Coordinates of C-alpha atoms and ligand atoms in Angstrom, one line a residue:
M26 CA -119.1 -36.4 127.0
D27 CA -119.8 -32.7 126.2
P28 CA -123.4 -32.6 127.2
I29 CA -122.6 -32.7 130.9
F30 CA -120.8 -29.4 130.6
S31 CA -122.4 -26.1 130.1
P32 CA -121.1 -24.5 127.9
P33 CA -120.1 -27.7 126.1
L34 CA -116.5 -28.7 126.7
H35 CA -115.3 -28.1 123.1
R36 CA -116.6 -24.5 123.4
Q37 CA -114.9 -24.0 126.7
R38 CA -111.6 -25.1 125.1
H39 CA -112.0 -22.6 122.3
Q40 CA -113.1 -19.9 124.7
F41 CA -109.9 -20.5 126.7
V42 CA -107.9 -19.7 123.5
I43 CA -110.1 -16.7 122.7
D44 CA -109.5 -15.2 126.2
F45 CA -105.8 -15.7 125.8
V46 CA -105.9 -14.0 122.4
K47 CA -107.9 -11.1 123.9
R48 CA -105.3 -10.6 126.7
N49 CA -102.2 -11.1 124.7
K50 CA -103.2 -9.8 121.2
P51 CA -101.0 -12.1 119.1
Q52 CA -100.7 -10.9 115.4
K53 CA -99.8 -14.3 113.9
V54 CA -101.8 -17.4 115.1
L55 CA -101.6 -21.0 113.9
D56 CA -104.1 -23.6 114.9
L57 CA -102.7 -27.2 114.6
G58 CA -105.3 -29.9 113.9
C59 CA -107.8 -27.2 113.0
S60 CA -110.3 -29.8 111.6
E61 CA -113.6 -28.0 110.7
C62 CA -112.0 -24.6 111.3
T63 CA -114.4 -23.8 114.2
L64 CA -111.7 -22.1 116.3
L65 CA -110.3 -20.2 113.3
K66 CA -113.8 -18.9 112.5
Q67 CA -114.1 -17.3 115.9
L68 CA -110.5 -16.0 116.0
R69 CA -110.9 -14.0 112.7
F70 CA -113.1 -11.5 114.6
H71 CA -110.1 -10.4 116.6
R72 CA -108.8 -8.0 114.2
E73 CA -105.5 -7.1 115.7
M74 CA -104.6 -10.4 114.1
Q75 CA -102.7 -10.1 110.8
L76 CA -102.2 -13.8 109.9
L77 CA -104.5 -16.7 110.9
V78 CA -103.4 -20.1 109.8
G79 CA -104.8 -23.6 110.1
L80 CA -103.1 -26.9 109.6
D81 CA -104.6 -30.4 109.5
I82 CA -103.7 -33.7 108.0
D83 CA -107.2 -34.2 106.8
G84 CA -107.4 -32.3 103.5
A85 CA -111.0 -33.5 102.7
T86 CA -112.4 -31.9 105.9
L87 CA -110.5 -28.7 105.3
K88 CA -111.8 -28.4 101.7
K89 CA -115.3 -29.0 102.9
K90 CA -115.2 -26.4 105.6
M91 CA -112.7 -23.8 104.3
H92 CA -115.3 -21.6 102.6
G93 CA -116.8 -20.7 106.0
L94 CA -113.7 -18.7 106.5
A95 CA -114.5 -16.3 103.6
P96 CA -115.2 -12.6 104.5
M97 CA -118.8 -11.8 105.1
S98 CA -120.7 -9.0 103.3
T99 CA -120.2 -6.7 106.3
D100 CA -116.4 -7.1 105.8
Y101 CA -116.8 -5.7 102.3
L102 CA -119.3 -3.0 103.3
Q103 CA -117.3 -1.8 106.2
P104 CA -113.7 -2.8 105.4
S105 CA -111.4 -2.8 108.4
D106 CA -108.4 -0.7 108.9
D107 CA -106.6 -3.9 109.9
Q108 CA -105.0 -6.4 107.5
L109 CA -106.1 -10.0 108.0
R110 CA -104.9 -12.9 105.9
I111 CA -106.2 -16.5 106.4
E112 CA -104.4 -19.6 105.1
L113 CA -105.1 -23.3 105.4
Y114 CA -102.6 -26.0 104.9
Q115 CA -102.9 -29.7 104.6
G116 CA -100.0 -31.5 106.2
S117 CA -98.7 -33.3 109.3
V118 CA -97.5 -31.6 112.5
T119 CA -94.6 -34.2 112.4
Q120 CA -93.1 -32.4 109.4
R121 CA -91.4 -29.0 109.1
D122 CA -92.6 -26.2 106.8
A123 CA -90.8 -22.9 106.8
R124 CA -94.0 -20.9 106.3
L125 CA -95.2 -21.8 109.8
R126 CA -92.3 -20.4 111.7
G127 CA -92.2 -17.3 113.8
F128 CA -95.8 -17.2 115.0
D129 CA -96.9 -15.4 118.1
L130 CA -99.2 -18.2 119.2
V131 CA -99.6 -21.8 118.1
T132 CA -102.6 -23.8 119.4
S133 CA -103.0 -27.6 119.6
I134 CA -106.4 -28.3 120.9
E135 CA -107.2 -32.0 121.4
L136 CA -104.6 -33.1 118.8
I137 CA -101.6 -34.8 120.4
E138 CA -103.7 -37.8 121.7
H139 CA -104.3 -38.6 118.0
L140 CA -100.5 -39.1 117.5
T141 CA -98.4 -42.1 118.3
L142 CA -95.9 -41.5 121.1
A143 CA -93.1 -41.5 118.5
D144 CA -95.0 -38.8 116.6
V145 CA -95.5 -36.8 119.8
D146 CA -91.7 -36.5 120.0
R147 CA -91.6 -35.3 116.4
F148 CA -94.5 -32.9 117.2
S149 CA -92.4 -31.5 120.1
E150 CA -89.4 -31.0 117.9
V151 CA -91.3 -29.4 115.0
V152 CA -93.6 -27.1 117.2
F153 CA -91.2 -26.1 120.0
G154 CA -87.9 -26.6 118.3
Y155 CA -88.6 -25.5 114.7
M156 CA -91.7 -23.3 114.6
A157 CA -90.5 -21.8 117.9
P158 CA -93.6 -19.6 118.5
V159 CA -93.7 -17.1 121.3
A160 CA -96.5 -19.1 123.0
V161 CA -98.1 -22.5 122.6
I162 CA -101.4 -23.7 124.1
V163 CA -101.8 -27.5 124.2
S164 CA -104.9 -29.2 125.4
T165 CA -105.4 -32.9 125.8
P166 CA -107.9 -35.2 127.7
N167 CA -107.1 -35.8 131.4
Y168 CA -107.4 -39.5 131.8
E169 CA -108.1 -39.2 135.6
F170 CA -111.4 -37.5 134.8
N171 CA -112.6 -40.5 132.8
H172 CA -113.5 -42.4 136.1
L173 CA -116.4 -40.0 136.5
F174 CA -118.0 -41.6 133.4
P175 CA -118.3 -45.2 134.5
E176 CA -120.5 -46.2 131.5
R177 CA -117.6 -45.3 129.3
T178 CA -114.8 -47.8 128.7
G179 CA -111.4 -47.1 127.1
Y180 CA -110.5 -43.8 125.7
R181 CA -112.9 -40.9 124.9
H182 CA -112.5 -41.3 121.1
H183 CA -111.7 -44.3 118.9
D184 CA -108.8 -42.5 117.2
H185 CA -107.0 -41.6 120.5
K186 CA -103.7 -43.3 120.8
F187 CA -103.3 -42.5 124.5
E188 CA -104.9 -40.3 127.2
W189 CA -102.6 -39.0 129.8
S190 CA -102.9 -38.5 133.5
R191 CA -102.0 -35.1 134.9
A192 CA -98.6 -36.5 135.9
E193 CA -97.9 -37.9 132.4
F194 CA -98.9 -34.6 130.8
K195 CA -96.7 -32.7 133.2
S196 CA -93.7 -34.9 132.6
W197 CA -93.9 -34.5 128.8
A198 CA -94.5 -30.7 129.1
L199 CA -91.5 -30.1 131.5
K200 CA -89.2 -32.1 129.2
V201 CA -90.3 -30.0 126.2
C202 CA -89.5 -26.9 128.3
L203 CA -86.1 -28.2 129.1
D204 CA -85.3 -29.3 125.6
Y205 CA -86.6 -26.2 123.7
G206 CA -86.4 -23.3 126.2
Y207 CA -90.0 -22.7 127.3
E208 CA -91.8 -22.4 130.6
V209 CA -95.3 -23.8 131.2
E210 CA -98.3 -23.2 133.3
F211 CA -100.9 -26.0 133.9
T212 CA -104.6 -25.3 133.9
G213 CA -107.7 -26.7 132.2
V214 CA -111.4 -26.5 131.4
G215 CA -114.3 -28.7 132.4
D216 CA -114.6 -28.4 136.2
P217 CA -114.8 -31.6 138.3
P218 CA -117.6 -32.0 140.8
A219 CA -117.2 -29.8 143.9
G220 CA -114.7 -31.3 146.4
Q221 CA -112.9 -33.5 143.7
E222 CA -110.7 -30.8 142.2
E223 CA -107.5 -32.1 143.7
R224 CA -108.3 -35.8 143.1
V225 CA -109.6 -35.6 139.6
G226 CA -108.5 -32.3 138.0
F227 CA -110.0 -30.7 134.8
C228 CA -111.7 -32.8 132.1
S229 CA -109.4 -31.2 129.5
Q230 CA -105.9 -30.4 130.8
I231 CA -104.1 -27.5 129.3
G232 CA -100.5 -26.4 129.2
V233 CA -99.7 -22.8 128.3
F234 CA -96.1 -22.6 127.2
R235 CA -94.1 -19.4 126.7
R236 CA -90.7 -19.2 125.1
L237 CA -87.9 -18.1 127.3
R238 CA -86.1 -14.9 126.3
G239 CA -83.0 -15.5 124.3
R240 CA -83.8 -19.0 123.2
A241 CA -85.1 -17.9 119.7
V242 CA -81.4 -17.5 118.7
C243 CA -80.8 -21.2 119.0
N244 CA -83.4 -21.9 116.4
M245 CA -81.7 -19.7 113.9
L246 CA -79.8 -23.0 113.1
F247 CA -82.9 -23.9 111.0
C248 CA -83.0 -20.6 109.2
D249 CA -81.2 -21.6 106.0
E250 CA -83.5 -24.5 105.4
D251 CA -86.5 -23.7 103.3
E252 CA -88.7 -26.7 103.8
F253 CA -92.2 -26.6 102.3
S254 CA -93.9 -29.9 103.1
Y255 CA -97.5 -28.6 103.5
T256 CA -100.0 -28.0 100.7
L257 CA -101.7 -24.6 100.7
L258 CA -105.4 -25.2 100.2
Y259 CA -106.9 -21.8 101.0
S260 CA -105.7 -18.3 101.3
K261 CA -107.7 -15.1 101.6
N262 CA -106.9 -11.5 102.3
Y263 CA -109.8 -9.8 104.1
P264 CA -111.0 -6.5 102.7
S265 CA -108.8 -3.8 104.2
L266 CA -108.4 -0.1 103.8
H267 CA -104.8 -0.8 103.2
D268 CA -105.8 -2.0 99.8
N269 CA -105.8 1.1 97.7
K270 CA -108.8 0.0 95.5
I271 CA -110.9 -0.6 98.6
L272 CA -109.9 2.6 100.2
Q273 CA -110.7 4.5 97.0
R274 CA -114.2 2.9 96.8
V275 CA -115.0 3.7 100.5
L276 CA -113.6 7.2 100.1
V277 CA -115.6 8.0 97.0
T278 CA -118.8 6.9 98.7
E279 CA -118.1 9.2 101.7
V280 CA -117.1 12.1 99.5
L281 CA -120.2 11.9 97.3
S282 CA -122.5 11.5 100.3
G283 CA -120.8 14.4 102.1
A284 CA -120.9 16.6 99.0
E285 CA -124.6 15.7 98.5
T286 CA -125.4 16.7 102.1
L287 CA -123.7 20.1 101.6
R288 CA -125.5 20.5 98.3
R289 CA -128.9 19.9 100.0
K290 CA -128.1 22.4 102.6
W291 CA -127.4 25.0 100.0
A292 CA -130.5 24.1 98.1
E293 CA -132.7 24.5 101.2
E294 CA -131.2 28.0 101.7
T295 CA -131.9 29.0 98.1
T296 CA -135.5 27.9 98.3
G297 CA -136.1 30.5 101.0
D298 CA -135.8 28.8 104.4
R299 CA -133.8 31.8 105.4
D300 CA -133.8 31.5 109.2
A301 CA -132.6 27.9 109.1
A302 CA -130.2 28.8 106.3
D303 CA -128.5 31.5 108.4
G304 CA -127.3 28.8 110.8
R305 CA -126.2 26.6 108.0
A306 CA -124.5 29.3 106.0
E307 CA -121.2 28.7 107.8
A308 CA -121.3 25.0 107.1
C309 CA -121.6 25.2 103.4
G310 CA -120.2 28.7 103.0
A311 CA -117.4 27.8 100.7
A312 CA -119.6 25.7 98.5
M313 CA -122.1 28.5 98.1
R314 CA -119.4 31.1 97.6
I315 CA -118.2 29.4 94.5
L316 CA -121.7 29.3 93.2
A317 CA -122.2 32.9 94.0
E318 CA -119.2 33.7 91.9
H319 CA -120.9 32.2 88.9
P320 CA -124.4 33.7 88.9
E321 CA -124.5 33.3 85.1
V322 CA -124.8 29.6 85.7
E323 CA -128.5 30.2 86.1
D324 CA -128.7 31.5 82.6
G325 CA -127.2 28.3 81.2
E326 CA -124.6 30.0 78.9
L327 CA -121.1 30.3 80.2
S328 CA -117.5 30.3 79.0
W329 CA -115.6 27.4 80.4
T330 CA -112.2 25.7 80.0
D331 CA -111.8 22.2 78.7
G332 CA -109.2 19.7 79.8
R333 CA -106.6 21.1 77.4
G334 CA -107.1 24.6 78.7
Q335 CA -108.9 25.9 75.6
Q336 CA -111.7 28.4 76.1
E337 CA -115.0 27.1 74.8
S338 CA -118.5 28.2 74.9
C339 CA -121.4 26.0 75.3
E340 CA -124.8 25.6 76.8
L341 CA -124.0 24.5 80.3
R342 CA -125.5 22.0 82.6
R343 CA -125.8 23.6 86.0
C344 CA -123.4 22.1 88.6
V345 CA -122.8 22.5 92.3
S346 CA -119.2 22.7 93.2
V347 CA -118.1 21.5 96.6
P348 CA -114.5 22.3 97.4
L349 CA -112.6 19.4 98.8
A350 CA -111.3 21.7 101.5
V351 CA -114.9 22.1 102.8
L352 CA -115.5 18.4 102.7
W353 CA -112.2 17.9 104.5
S354 CA -113.2 20.2 107.3
R355 CA -116.8 19.1 107.5
C356 CA -116.5 15.3 107.2
P357 CA -114.3 13.5 109.8
K358 CA -114.6 10.2 107.9
V359 CA -113.2 11.8 104.7
R360 CA -110.4 13.2 106.8
G361 CA -109.7 9.8 108.4
L362 CA -109.7 8.0 105.1
G363 CA -107.9 10.6 103.0
G364 CA -104.9 11.0 105.1
S365 CA -104.1 14.4 103.5
L366 CA -105.9 16.7 101.2
S367 CA -103.5 16.1 98.3
N368 CA -103.8 12.3 98.9
L369 CA -107.6 12.7 98.9
R370 CA -107.5 14.6 95.5
Q371 CA -105.2 11.9 94.1
L372 CA -107.5 9.1 95.1
L373 CA -110.5 10.8 93.6
M374 CA -108.9 12.0 90.5
D375 CA -109.2 8.9 88.2
H376 CA -112.4 7.5 89.7
P377 CA -115.2 7.2 87.1
D378 CA -117.9 8.2 89.6
V379 CA -116.3 11.5 90.6
T380 CA -116.0 14.7 88.6
L381 CA -113.5 17.1 89.9
S382 CA -113.1 20.7 88.9
Q383 CA -110.2 21.4 86.5
D384 CA -107.8 22.3 89.2
G385 CA -108.9 19.3 91.2
S386 CA -109.9 21.4 94.2
A387 CA -113.6 20.7 94.1
V388 CA -116.1 17.9 93.5
L389 CA -118.8 18.8 90.9
L390 CA -122.3 17.5 91.4
N391 CA -124.9 17.8 88.8
D392 CA -127.9 19.8 89.8
Q393 CA -130.6 17.2 90.3
E394 CA -133.5 19.7 90.1
Q395 CA -132.3 20.9 86.8
E396 CA -131.8 17.4 85.6
E397 CA -135.3 16.5 86.6
E398 CA -136.7 19.6 84.8
E399 CA -134.7 18.8 81.7
H400 CA -135.7 15.2 81.8
D401 CA -139.4 16.2 81.8
E402 CA -138.8 18.7 78.9
L403 CA -136.9 16.1 76.9
E404 CA -139.6 13.6 77.4
D405 CA -142.1 16.1 76.2
S406 CA -140.2 17.1 73.1
G407 CA -138.9 13.7 72.3
Y408 CA -135.3 15.0 72.3
A409 CA -133.1 12.3 73.7
E410 CA -129.5 13.5 73.4
A411 CA -128.0 14.4 76.8
R412 CA -125.7 17.4 77.1
V413 CA -123.1 17.2 79.8
C414 CA -120.6 20.0 80.6
S415 CA -118.6 20.6 83.7
L416 CA -118.5 24.0 85.3
S417 CA -115.0 25.4 85.4
V418 CA -114.3 26.7 88.9
E419 CA -111.8 29.4 89.6
P420 CA -108.8 27.7 91.3
E421 CA -108.5 28.6 95.0
E422 CA -105.0 29.8 95.7
N423 CA -103.1 27.4 97.9
W424 CA -106.3 25.6 98.8
D425 CA -104.4 22.8 100.4
A426 CA -103.2 25.2 103.0
N427 CA -106.6 26.8 103.6
V428 CA -107.7 24.0 106.0
Ligands
LIG24 N1 -108.7 -28.9 117.2 C1 -110.0 -29.3 116.8 C2 -110.2 -30.8 116.4 C3 -109.4 -31.8 117.2 S1 -109.6 -33.4 116.5 C4 -111.0 -28.8 117.8 O1 -110.6 -28.2 118.8 O2 -112.2 -29.1 117.6 C5 -107.9 -33.7 116.0 C6 -107.6 -33.2 114.6 O3 -106.2 -33.4 114.4 C7 -108.3 -33.9 113.5 O4 -108.9 -32.9 112.6 C8 -107.2 -34.6 112.7 O5 -107.4 -34.7 111.3 C9 -106.0 -33.8 113.1 N2 -104.7 -34.5 113.0 C10 -104.4 -35.8 113.4 N3 -103.2 -36.1 113.1 C11 -102.6 -35.0 112.6 C12 -101.3 -34.7 112.2 N4 -100.3 -35.6 112.2 N5 -101.0 -33.5 111.7 C13 -102.0 -32.6 111.6 N6 -103.3 -32.8 112.0 C14 -103.6 -34.0 112.5

């Protein structure tokens, strides 16, 4: 039946839900009879959502399709600030499960007509009485529209147990509202031919139910029961910056690239591009200042302090020291991710890709030019042992407050 509609009817139904989600921004959404997870796949892009759950009685289809709900590579490369969790359950809408209570939105798209009328009553009690979400969207075929398809006999699908006229749908919906404390608006998708709107109605009829204020209290009767009748088949937390490990990884990338940019600016200046460097001096002033305080670095021999505070002397690899305070003031992304300077230092401290100065106030970068020169020399001489030392930087007093 879909081909006569453009976009196809099933897409129009899903778009109806997506538009509702855009307007109402529910945080917890449950799709009943989610089948191939097509709607869930689209809903996961609405990142104000924190929990997205699908339920279907057909576990085999869920298992076949559930991997399409996994995060994509872009979700890992650019983790969101939001927290999204997706879960899929195998079970029947005629049974209760405490994990599916308290949602903001429950959708039931072309599901109820697959239930016997006795099971529709159970569905009403479970969904409206027990799950008691803030809103419910129910779509089901409008039998009156079928007359526009004379070649078709019987119901639209072999598994449909019934198809309701608008009056039958309305009568069920109003009873639900009365029994469980909801109000309902009737609408639909799949427009009838011009002039037949009143006579035929939409191809898919839709009821949008909203829980009346104060009625949630009645459902507290169920609160003590912890029923778990569904089987969890799939659960996935999407990459989020709320995960400390992910935050640390993204932050390290930003810090290292920010520090590298400052280092390059400094290097350009020291190679004599004076006019341009004047303009950039302010940008990397603090980074350069620390280098200027250690001119002896050039000579490769310097007294430094090891992790235990002992003075040692060694042949030194040249480093560029970029104070975190400079990165903080120059890189908005680092600021956004770090939260505070001390938090930033904490997150960088034990990361293997980052070398901090002893007082933790600066990132140390190896001088690449020197490394390249040394590499050439080592290759020439056949000397293969690498020497790595960190430059000790004078602690800046109260550097946290300098920003
Ligand atoms: N909502 C989907 C598919 C609708 S087809 C869409 O919009 O495309 C109906 C789905 O309901 C099927 O996947 C079927 O397995 C499921 N279903 C049927 N009876 C069910 C029940 N008692 N509990 C949960 N799901 C059921």
